[in-house]
């Protein structure tokens, strides 16, 4: 895998440079409460999966 990185790096640098020239700030579209509600939903789902797999 490390040998592949040697070939990929030169190709990705120019692309990253061009993308950074036109960078735009990220704008959040969800409120903090909406994000936290989704986090809690995922936590509950993961706990159910873990509990079901441990039986």
mmCIF file of C-alpha atoms in Angstrom:
data_model
loop_
_atom_site.group_PDB
_atom_site.id
_atom_site.type_symbol
_atom_site.label_atom_id
_atom_site.label_comp_id
_atom_site.label_asym_id
_atom_site.label_seq_id
_atom_site.Cartn_x
_atom_site.Cartn_y
_atom_site.Cartn_z
ATOM 1 C CA UNK A 1 0.000 0.000 0.000
ATOM 2 C CA UNK A 2 2.762 2.466 0.822
ATOM 3 C CA UNK A 3 4.226 2.134 -2.656
ATOM 4 C CA UNK A 4 0.910 3.275 -4.143
ATOM 5 C CA UNK A 5 0.980 6.519 -2.148
ATOM 6 C CA UNK A 6 4.163 7.510 -3.946
ATOM 7 C CA UNK A 7 2.221 7.541 -7.231
ATOM 8 C CA UNK A 8 -0.953 9.163 -5.930
ATOM 9 C CA UNK A 9 0.507 12.172 -4.105
ATOM 10 C CA UNK A 10 1.896 14.011 -7.160
ATOM 11 C CA UNK A 11 -1.440 13.629 -8.927
ATOM 12 C CA UNK A 12 -3.609 14.899 -6.082
ATOM 13 C CA UNK A 13 -1.584 17.997 -5.120
ATOM 14 C CA UNK A 14 -2.562 20.119 -8.161
ATOM 15 C CA UNK A 15 -6.209 19.146 -7.753
ATOM 16 C CA UNK A 16 -6.222 20.139 -4.066
ATOM 17 C CA UNK A 17 -4.524 23.436 -4.870
ATOM 18 C CA UNK A 18 -7.162 24.357 -7.438
ATOM 19 C CA UNK A 19 -9.982 23.381 -5.109
ATOM 20 C CA UNK A 20 -8.536 25.472 -2.275
ATOM 21 C CA UNK A 21 -8.340 28.557 -4.508
ATOM 22 C CA UNK A 22 -12.151 28.661 -4.692
ATOM 23 C CA UNK A 23 -12.857 27.448 -1.170
ATOM 24 C CA UNK A 24 -16.198 28.378 0.378
ATOM 25 C CA UNK A 25 -17.007 28.216 4.084
ATOM 26 C CA UNK A 26 -19.245 25.366 5.216
ATOM 27 C CA UNK A 27 -22.750 26.488 6.178
ATOM 28 C CA UNK A 28 -24.646 24.422 8.739
ATOM 29 C CA UNK A 29 -28.248 23.802 7.773
ATOM 30 C CA UNK A 30 -29.344 21.882 10.879
ATOM 31 C CA UNK A 31 -29.767 23.268 14.353
ATOM 32 C CA UNK A 32 -27.836 21.919 17.321
ATOM 33 C CA UNK A 33 -30.989 20.261 18.638
ATOM 34 C CA UNK A 34 -31.618 18.507 15.309
ATOM 35 C CA UNK A 35 -28.055 17.192 15.196
ATOM 36 C CA UNK A 36 -28.181 15.963 18.784
ATOM 37 C CA UNK A 37 -31.527 14.266 18.170
ATOM 38 C CA UNK A 38 -29.984 12.323 15.268
ATOM 39 C CA UNK A 39 -26.972 11.398 17.393
ATOM 40 C CA UNK A 40 -29.289 10.028 20.089
ATOM 41 C CA UNK A 41 -31.242 8.093 17.464
ATOM 42 C CA UNK A 42 -28.056 6.492 16.149
ATOM 43 C CA UNK A 43 -26.860 5.721 19.679
ATOM 44 C CA UNK A 44 -30.130 3.924 20.412
ATOM 45 C CA UNK A 45 -29.924 1.938 17.179
ATOM 46 C CA UNK A 46 -26.310 0.917 17.847
ATOM 47 C CA UNK A 47 -27.151 -0.173 21.396
ATOM 48 C CA UNK A 48 -29.999 -2.348 20.042
ATOM 49 C CA UNK A 49 -27.677 -3.941 17.502
ATOM 50 C CA UNK A 50 -25.011 -4.624 20.107
ATOM 51 C CA UNK A 51 -27.539 -6.093 22.519
ATOM 52 C CA UNK A 52 -29.035 -8.314 19.803
ATOM 53 C CA UNK A 53 -25.622 -9.582 18.733
ATOM 54 C CA UNK A 54 -24.497 -10.366 22.256
ATOM 55 C CA UNK A 55 -27.362 -12.832 22.854
#
